[in-house]
Coordinates of C-alpha atoms in Angstrom, one line a residue:
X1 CA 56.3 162.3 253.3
X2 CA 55.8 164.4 250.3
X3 CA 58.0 167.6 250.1
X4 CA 57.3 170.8 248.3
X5 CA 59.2 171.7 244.9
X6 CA 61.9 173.8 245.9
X7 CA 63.7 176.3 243.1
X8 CA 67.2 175.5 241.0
X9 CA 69.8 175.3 243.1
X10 CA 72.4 174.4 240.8
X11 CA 73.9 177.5 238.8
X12 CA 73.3 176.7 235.1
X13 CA 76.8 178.5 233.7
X14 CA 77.0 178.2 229.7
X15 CA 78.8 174.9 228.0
X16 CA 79.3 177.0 225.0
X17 CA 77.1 179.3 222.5
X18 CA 76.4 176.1 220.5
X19 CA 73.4 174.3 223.1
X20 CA 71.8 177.7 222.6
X21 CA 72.2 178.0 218.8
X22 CA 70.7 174.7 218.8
X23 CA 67.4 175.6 221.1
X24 CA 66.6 178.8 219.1
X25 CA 66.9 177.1 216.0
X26 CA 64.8 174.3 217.0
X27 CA 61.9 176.4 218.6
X28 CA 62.2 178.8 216.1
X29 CA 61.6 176.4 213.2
X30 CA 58.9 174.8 215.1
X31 CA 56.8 178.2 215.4
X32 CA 57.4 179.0 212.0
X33 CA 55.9 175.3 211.1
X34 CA 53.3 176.2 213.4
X35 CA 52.3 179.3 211.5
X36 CA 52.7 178.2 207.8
X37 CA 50.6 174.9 208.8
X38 CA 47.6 176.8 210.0
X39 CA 48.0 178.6 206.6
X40 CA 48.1 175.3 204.5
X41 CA 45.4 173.2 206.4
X42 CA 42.8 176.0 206.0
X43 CA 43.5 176.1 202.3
X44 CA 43.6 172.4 202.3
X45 CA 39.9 172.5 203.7
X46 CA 39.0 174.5 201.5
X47 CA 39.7 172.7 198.6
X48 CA 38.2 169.4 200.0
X49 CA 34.6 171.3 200.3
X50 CA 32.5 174.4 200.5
X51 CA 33.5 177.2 202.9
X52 CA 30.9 176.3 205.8
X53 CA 30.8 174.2 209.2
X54 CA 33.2 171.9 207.7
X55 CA 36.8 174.7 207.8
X56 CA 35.4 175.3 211.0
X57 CA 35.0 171.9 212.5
X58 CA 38.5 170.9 211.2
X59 CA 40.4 173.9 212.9
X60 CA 38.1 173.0 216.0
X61 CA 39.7 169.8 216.5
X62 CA 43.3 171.0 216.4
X63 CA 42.3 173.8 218.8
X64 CA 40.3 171.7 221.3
X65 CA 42.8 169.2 222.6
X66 CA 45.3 171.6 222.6
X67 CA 43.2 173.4 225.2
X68 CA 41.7 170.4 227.1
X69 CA 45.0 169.2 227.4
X70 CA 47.4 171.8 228.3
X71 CA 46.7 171.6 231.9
X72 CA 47.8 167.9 232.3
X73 CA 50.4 168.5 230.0
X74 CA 52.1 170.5 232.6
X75 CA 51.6 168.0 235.3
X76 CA 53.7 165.7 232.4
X77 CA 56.5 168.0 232.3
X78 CA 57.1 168.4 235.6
X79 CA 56.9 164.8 236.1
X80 CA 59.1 163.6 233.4
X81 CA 61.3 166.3 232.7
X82 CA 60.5 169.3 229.6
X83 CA 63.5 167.6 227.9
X84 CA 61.9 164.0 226.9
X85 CA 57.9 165.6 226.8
X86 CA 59.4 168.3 224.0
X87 CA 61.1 165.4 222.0
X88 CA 58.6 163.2 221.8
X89 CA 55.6 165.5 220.6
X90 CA 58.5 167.3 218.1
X91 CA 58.8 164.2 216.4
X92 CA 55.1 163.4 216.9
X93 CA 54.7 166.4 214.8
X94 CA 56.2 165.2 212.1
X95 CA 55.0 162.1 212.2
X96 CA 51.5 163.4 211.9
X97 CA 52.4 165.6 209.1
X98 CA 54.1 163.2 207.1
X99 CA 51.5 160.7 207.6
X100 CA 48.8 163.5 206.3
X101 CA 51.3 164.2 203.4
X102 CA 51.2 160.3 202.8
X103 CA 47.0 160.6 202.2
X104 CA 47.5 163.9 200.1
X105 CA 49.7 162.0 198.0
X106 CA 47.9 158.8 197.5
X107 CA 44.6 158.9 198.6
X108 CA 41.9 161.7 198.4
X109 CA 41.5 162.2 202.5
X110 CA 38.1 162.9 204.1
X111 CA 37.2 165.8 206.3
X112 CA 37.1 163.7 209.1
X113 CA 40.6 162.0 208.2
X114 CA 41.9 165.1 208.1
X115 CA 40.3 166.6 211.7
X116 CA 41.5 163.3 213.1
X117 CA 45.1 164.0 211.9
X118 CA 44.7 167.6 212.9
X119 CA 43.7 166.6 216.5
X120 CA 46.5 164.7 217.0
X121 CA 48.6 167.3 215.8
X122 CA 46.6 169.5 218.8
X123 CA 47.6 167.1 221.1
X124 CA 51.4 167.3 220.2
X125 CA 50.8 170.9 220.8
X126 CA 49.5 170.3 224.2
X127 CA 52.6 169.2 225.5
X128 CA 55.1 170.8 223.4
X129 CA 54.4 174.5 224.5
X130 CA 54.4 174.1 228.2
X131 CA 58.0 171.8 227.9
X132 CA 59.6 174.2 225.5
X133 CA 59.2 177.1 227.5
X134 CA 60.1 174.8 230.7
X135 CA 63.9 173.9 229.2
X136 CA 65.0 176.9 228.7
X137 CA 66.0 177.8 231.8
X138 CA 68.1 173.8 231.7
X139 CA 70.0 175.1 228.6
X140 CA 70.1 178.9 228.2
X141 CA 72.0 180.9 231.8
X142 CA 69.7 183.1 233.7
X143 CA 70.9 186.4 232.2
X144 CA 70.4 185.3 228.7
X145 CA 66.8 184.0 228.9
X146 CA 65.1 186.7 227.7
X147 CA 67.2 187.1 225.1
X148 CA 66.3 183.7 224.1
X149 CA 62.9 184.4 224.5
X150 CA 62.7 187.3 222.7
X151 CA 64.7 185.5 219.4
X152 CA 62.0 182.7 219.4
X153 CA 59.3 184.6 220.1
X154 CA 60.8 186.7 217.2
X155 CA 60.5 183.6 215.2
X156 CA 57.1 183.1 216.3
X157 CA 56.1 186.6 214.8
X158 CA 57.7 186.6 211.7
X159 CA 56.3 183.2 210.9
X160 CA 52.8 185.0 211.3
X161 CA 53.9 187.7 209.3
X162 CA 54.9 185.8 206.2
X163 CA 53.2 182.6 206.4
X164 CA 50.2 183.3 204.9
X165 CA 52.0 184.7 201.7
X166 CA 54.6 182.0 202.2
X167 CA 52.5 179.1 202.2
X168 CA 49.8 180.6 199.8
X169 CA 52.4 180.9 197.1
X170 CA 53.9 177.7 197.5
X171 CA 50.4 176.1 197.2
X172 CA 49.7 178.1 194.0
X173 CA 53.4 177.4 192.7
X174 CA 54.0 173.7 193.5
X175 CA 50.7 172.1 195.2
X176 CA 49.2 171.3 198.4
X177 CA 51.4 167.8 199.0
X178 CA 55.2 169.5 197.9
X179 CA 54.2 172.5 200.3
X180 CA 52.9 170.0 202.8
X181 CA 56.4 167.8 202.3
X182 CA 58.5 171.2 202.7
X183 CA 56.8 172.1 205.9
X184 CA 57.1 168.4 207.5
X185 CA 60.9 168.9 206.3
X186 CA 61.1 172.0 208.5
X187 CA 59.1 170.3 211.6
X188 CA 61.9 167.2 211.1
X189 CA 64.8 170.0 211.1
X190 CA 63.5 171.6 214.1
X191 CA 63.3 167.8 215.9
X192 CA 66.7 166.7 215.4
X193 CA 67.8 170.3 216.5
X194 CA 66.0 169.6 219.8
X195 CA 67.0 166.0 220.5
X196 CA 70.7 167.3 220.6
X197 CA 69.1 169.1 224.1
X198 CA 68.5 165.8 225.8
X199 CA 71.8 164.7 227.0
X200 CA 72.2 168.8 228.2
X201 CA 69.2 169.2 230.0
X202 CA 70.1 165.5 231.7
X203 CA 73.2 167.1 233.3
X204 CA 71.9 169.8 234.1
X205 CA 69.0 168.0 236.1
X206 CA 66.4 168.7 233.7
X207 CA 65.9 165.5 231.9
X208 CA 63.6 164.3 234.4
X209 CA 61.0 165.4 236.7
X210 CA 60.9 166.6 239.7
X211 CA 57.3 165.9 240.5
X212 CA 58.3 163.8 243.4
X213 CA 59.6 163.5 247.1
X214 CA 61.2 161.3 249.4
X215 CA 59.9 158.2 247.0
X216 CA 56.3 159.3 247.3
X217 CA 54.7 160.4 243.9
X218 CA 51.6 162.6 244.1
X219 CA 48.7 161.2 241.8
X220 CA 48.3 163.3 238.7
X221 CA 45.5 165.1 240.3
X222 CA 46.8 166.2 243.2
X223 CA 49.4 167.3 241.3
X224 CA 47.1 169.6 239.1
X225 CA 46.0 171.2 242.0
X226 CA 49.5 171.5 244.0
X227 CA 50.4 173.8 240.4
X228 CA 46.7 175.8 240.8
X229 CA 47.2 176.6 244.1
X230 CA 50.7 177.9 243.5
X231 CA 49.6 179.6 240.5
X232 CA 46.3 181.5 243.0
X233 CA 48.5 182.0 246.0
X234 CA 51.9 183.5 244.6
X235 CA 50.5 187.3 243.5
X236 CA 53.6 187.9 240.8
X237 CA 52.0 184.6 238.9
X238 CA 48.5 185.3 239.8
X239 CA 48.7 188.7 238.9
X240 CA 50.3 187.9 235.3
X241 CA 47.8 185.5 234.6
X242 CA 44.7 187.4 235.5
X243 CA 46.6 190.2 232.8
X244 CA 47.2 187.6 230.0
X245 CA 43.8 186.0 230.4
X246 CA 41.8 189.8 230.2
X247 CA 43.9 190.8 227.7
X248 CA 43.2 188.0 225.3
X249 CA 39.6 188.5 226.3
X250 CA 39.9 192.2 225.5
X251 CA 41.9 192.6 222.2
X252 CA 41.6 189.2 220.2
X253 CA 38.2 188.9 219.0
X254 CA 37.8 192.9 218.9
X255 CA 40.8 193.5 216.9
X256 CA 40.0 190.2 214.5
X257 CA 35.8 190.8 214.1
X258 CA 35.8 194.5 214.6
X259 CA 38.8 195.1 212.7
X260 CA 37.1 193.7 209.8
X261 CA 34.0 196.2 210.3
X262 CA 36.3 198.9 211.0
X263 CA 38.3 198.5 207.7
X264 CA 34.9 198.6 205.8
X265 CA 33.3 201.2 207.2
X266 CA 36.6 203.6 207.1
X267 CA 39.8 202.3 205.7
X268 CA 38.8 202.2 202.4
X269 CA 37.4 198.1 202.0
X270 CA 37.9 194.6 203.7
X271 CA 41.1 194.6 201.6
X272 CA 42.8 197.1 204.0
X273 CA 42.6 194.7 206.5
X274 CA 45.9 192.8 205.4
X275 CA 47.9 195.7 206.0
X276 CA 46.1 196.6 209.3
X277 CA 47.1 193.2 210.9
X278 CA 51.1 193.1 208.9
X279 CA 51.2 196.0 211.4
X280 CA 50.4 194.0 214.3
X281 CA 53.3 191.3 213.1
X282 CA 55.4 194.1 212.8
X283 CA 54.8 195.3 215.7
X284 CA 54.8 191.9 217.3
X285 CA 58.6 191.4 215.9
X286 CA 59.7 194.4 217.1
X287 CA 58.5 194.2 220.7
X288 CA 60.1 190.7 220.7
X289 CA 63.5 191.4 219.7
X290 CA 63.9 194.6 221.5
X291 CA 62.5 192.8 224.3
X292 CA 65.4 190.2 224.5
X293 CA 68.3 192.2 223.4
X294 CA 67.9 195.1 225.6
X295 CA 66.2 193.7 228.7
X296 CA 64.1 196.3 231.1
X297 CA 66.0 197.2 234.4
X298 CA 62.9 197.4 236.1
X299 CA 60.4 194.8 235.1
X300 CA 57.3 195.6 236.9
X301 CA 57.0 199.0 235.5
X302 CA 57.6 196.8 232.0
X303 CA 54.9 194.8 232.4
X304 CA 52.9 197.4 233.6
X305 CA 53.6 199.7 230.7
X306 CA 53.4 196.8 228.1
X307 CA 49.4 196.4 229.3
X308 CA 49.5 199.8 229.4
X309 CA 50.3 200.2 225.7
X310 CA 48.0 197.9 224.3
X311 CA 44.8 199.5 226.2
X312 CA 46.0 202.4 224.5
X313 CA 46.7 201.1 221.2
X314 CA 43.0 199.4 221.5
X315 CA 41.3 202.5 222.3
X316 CA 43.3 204.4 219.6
X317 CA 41.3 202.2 216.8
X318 CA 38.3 203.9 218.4
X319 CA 39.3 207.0 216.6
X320 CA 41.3 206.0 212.8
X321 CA 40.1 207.1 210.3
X322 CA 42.7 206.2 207.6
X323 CA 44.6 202.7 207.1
X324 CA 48.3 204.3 208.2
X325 CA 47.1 205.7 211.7
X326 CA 45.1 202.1 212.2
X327 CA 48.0 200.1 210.9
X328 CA 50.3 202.6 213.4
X329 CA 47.7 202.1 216.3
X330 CA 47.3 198.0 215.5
X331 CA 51.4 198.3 215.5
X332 CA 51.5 199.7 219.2
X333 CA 49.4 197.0 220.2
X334 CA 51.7 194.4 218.9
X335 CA 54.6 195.8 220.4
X336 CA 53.3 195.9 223.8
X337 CA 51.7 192.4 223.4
X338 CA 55.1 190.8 222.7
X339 CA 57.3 193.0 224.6
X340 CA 55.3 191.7 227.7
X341 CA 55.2 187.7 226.5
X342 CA 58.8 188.1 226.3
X343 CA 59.1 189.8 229.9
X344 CA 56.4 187.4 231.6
X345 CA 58.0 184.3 230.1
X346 CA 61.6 185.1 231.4
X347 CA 60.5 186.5 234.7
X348 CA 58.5 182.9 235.3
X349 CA 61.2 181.0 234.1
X350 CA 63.7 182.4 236.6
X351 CA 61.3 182.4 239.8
X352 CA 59.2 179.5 239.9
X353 CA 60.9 176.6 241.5
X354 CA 61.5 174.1 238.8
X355 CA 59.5 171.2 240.2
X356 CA 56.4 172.9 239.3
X357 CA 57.4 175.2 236.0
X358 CA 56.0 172.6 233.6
X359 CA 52.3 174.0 235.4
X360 CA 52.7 177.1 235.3
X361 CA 54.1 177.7 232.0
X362 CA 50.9 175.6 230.7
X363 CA 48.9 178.4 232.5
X364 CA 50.2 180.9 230.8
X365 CA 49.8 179.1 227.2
X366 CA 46.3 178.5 228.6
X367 CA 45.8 182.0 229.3
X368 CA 46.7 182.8 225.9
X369 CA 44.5 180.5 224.1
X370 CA 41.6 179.2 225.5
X371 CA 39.5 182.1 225.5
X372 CA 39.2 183.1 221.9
X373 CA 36.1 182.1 221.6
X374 CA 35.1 184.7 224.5
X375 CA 36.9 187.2 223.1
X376 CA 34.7 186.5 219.7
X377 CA 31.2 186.3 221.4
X378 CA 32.1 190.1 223.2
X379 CA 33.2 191.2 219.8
X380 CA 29.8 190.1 218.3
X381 CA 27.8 191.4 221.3
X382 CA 29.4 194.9 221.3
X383 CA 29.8 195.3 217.7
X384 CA 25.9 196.3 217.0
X385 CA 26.5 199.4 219.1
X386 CA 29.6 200.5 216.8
X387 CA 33.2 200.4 216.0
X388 CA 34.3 203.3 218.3
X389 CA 32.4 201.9 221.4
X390 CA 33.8 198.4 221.1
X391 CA 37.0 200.2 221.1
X392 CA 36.6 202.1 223.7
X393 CA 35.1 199.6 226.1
X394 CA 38.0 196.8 225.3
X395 CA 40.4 199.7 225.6
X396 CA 39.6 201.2 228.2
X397 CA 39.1 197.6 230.1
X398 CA 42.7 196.8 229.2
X399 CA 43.6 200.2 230.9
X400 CA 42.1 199.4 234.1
X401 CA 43.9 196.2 234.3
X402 CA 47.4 198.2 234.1
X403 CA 46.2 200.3 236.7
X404 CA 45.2 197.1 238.6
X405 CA 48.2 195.3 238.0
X406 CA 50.3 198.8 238.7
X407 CA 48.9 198.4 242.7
X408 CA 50.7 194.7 243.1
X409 CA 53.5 195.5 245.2
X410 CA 54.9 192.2 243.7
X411 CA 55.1 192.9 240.4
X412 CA 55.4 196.7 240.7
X413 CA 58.8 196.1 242.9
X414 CA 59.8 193.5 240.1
X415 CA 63.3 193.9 239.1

């Protein structure tokens, strides 16, 4: 008879500061591979042809797996343990990139070579998100996890923040193949630091899954849809979903398209846009690290004010007029968006029982990804009525969802 996942029963006390010096190294590196990679391949594509279909096809196919796949990534990591699923698609990672750095280097590769090697890349994506943010709770004790969090996350944000000047100026000084070489360096850093994790997460319980009961295995289907139902029928997880999903629907697109428009019409030139979205990774840092180091007492009333602050910040950017007060607004909006990652993410890691955290956690990265190409089509259908009503409506739709989510007893009583 199949049982039901129950939660960690075993108190995960710390072995020492080092496993955790280790993890945030590791994940940190990896997001900051993650972010000057984007940077390179787009300039990469560029290079190889005309701006046109062909950029957009190749970051397609990095992007598409990654989405298809998240889903039954989860079901992976809950079957086989986050420990062994993060491992292998690290080193996958670098495998991929130092097999792309081969064809730089010897060969003149195709745009189709290159979407090929950027899909696979995807797909090591897939799996690696859901399982990194599945160990933590293995390695890192209860009371430190969003500290964690926030430090990687932190990572995550500054990699944004410098990558494009960091990888652009390493093109320009030493060439696409040594920049490509350093960055594969960095992904093979960030490997090794995580295969030190294995023989932890093992004794701790995490190496494998627990996707299984009394010697009966569900199929991976049923599996799937023993995480989706968990996911609809808790209302702390359903509720932070539905919030993740409308906010990416609500501020990506608008902030990226309209921001544009907006910085032409009033901040002075397209130019200004650079220093309206350094905001944002400011912003984004911020809210990360001041999430983790000084945790909220009461975390409903975090989350709530997190969405809270990026309706706001949204409908602000109806009414800037100068590139300081949009760069300040854009700012707000990055603080709330990380603060609340950082707070969603720990919260989910401590709660869900561990048999199905590989799921849920690939929800949430789902959440956060696959509907960027929603948010674009609502920027480019509101934008034809104006800056300041595109502003207001994804503003004031952001708004509605704090006061939504503000009337869940289960998050609102969140401690």
């Amino acid at each position: 008879m199949t049982t039901e996942p129950t939660a960690r029963s075993v108190p995960r006390a710390s072995e020492g500061h080092a496993h955790v010096r280790r993890l945030i190294v590791g994940q940190g590196l990896a997001a900051v591979v993650d972010a000057l990679f984007l940077v390179w391949l787009t300039l990469f594509v560029l290079e190889l042809s005309e701006p046109g279909v062909g950029t957009g096809l190749v970051l397609v196919a990095v992007a598409l797996p990654r989405a298809l796949l998240l889903l039954p990534a989860g079901v992976l990591v809950d079957r086989l343990g986050p420990a062994p699923v993060m491992v292998v698609s690290a080193w996958l990672r670098v495998a991929v990139l130092l097999g792309l750095g081969a064809l730089v280097v010897f060969t003149s590769p195709s745009l189709a070579t290159v979407a090929l090697l950027g899909g696979l890349l995807g797909v090591a994506d897939a799996a690696y998100f859901p399982a990194a943010l599945a160990l933590l709770p293995a390695v890192v004790p209860d009371e430190k996890l969003a500290r964690v969090n926030g430090l990687v996350q932190g990572a995550e944000s500054g990699g944004d923040l410098v990558g494009p000047a960091l990888a652009a100026g390493c093109v320009a000084a030493v060439g696409f193949a040594a920049t490509l070489g350093g960055i594969a360096a960095m992904a093979a850093l960030a490997a090794v630091a995580l295969s030190t994790l294995l023989r932890v997460a093992r004794r701790r319980g995490a190496g494998s899954g627990a996707d299984a009961g009394d010697g009966e295995r569900l199929s991976s289907a049923r599996a799937l849809g023993a995480g989706l139902k968990y996911a609809w029928r808790d209302p702390l997880v359903r509720g932070m979903l539905a919030a993740i999903a409308l906010i990416n629907i609500a501020v990506v697109g608008p902030v990226l398209v309209g921001g544009a428009v907006l910085a032409d019409q009033r901040l002075g030139g397209a130019g200004s846009l650079g220093v309206v979205l350094s905001g944002f990774g400011l912003g984004s840092l911020a809210g990360s690290l001041v999430a983790g180091w000084r945790p909220p007492a009461r975390r409903g009333w975090a989350v709530i004010g997190g969405v809270a602050a990026i309706g706001a910040g949204m409908a602000g950017l109806a009414a800037v007029t100068h590139v300081v007060a949009a760069t300040a607004v854009v700012s707000l909006i990055g603080v709330g968006s990380a603060f609340l990652g950082v707070v969603v993410v720990a919260t989910l890691q401590e709660r869900v029982p561990e048999g199905l955290l590989g799921r849920v956690l690939s929800l949430v990265v789902l959440a956060t990804v696959a509907f960027d190409p929603f948010s674009y089509v609502l920027a480019g259908f509101l934008l034809p009525y104006g800056t300041t009503t595109l502003f207001l409506l994804c503003g004031g739709a952001v708004l509605a969802c704090a006061c939504l989510v503000a009337t869940s007893p289960a998050i609102r009583s969140l401690r």
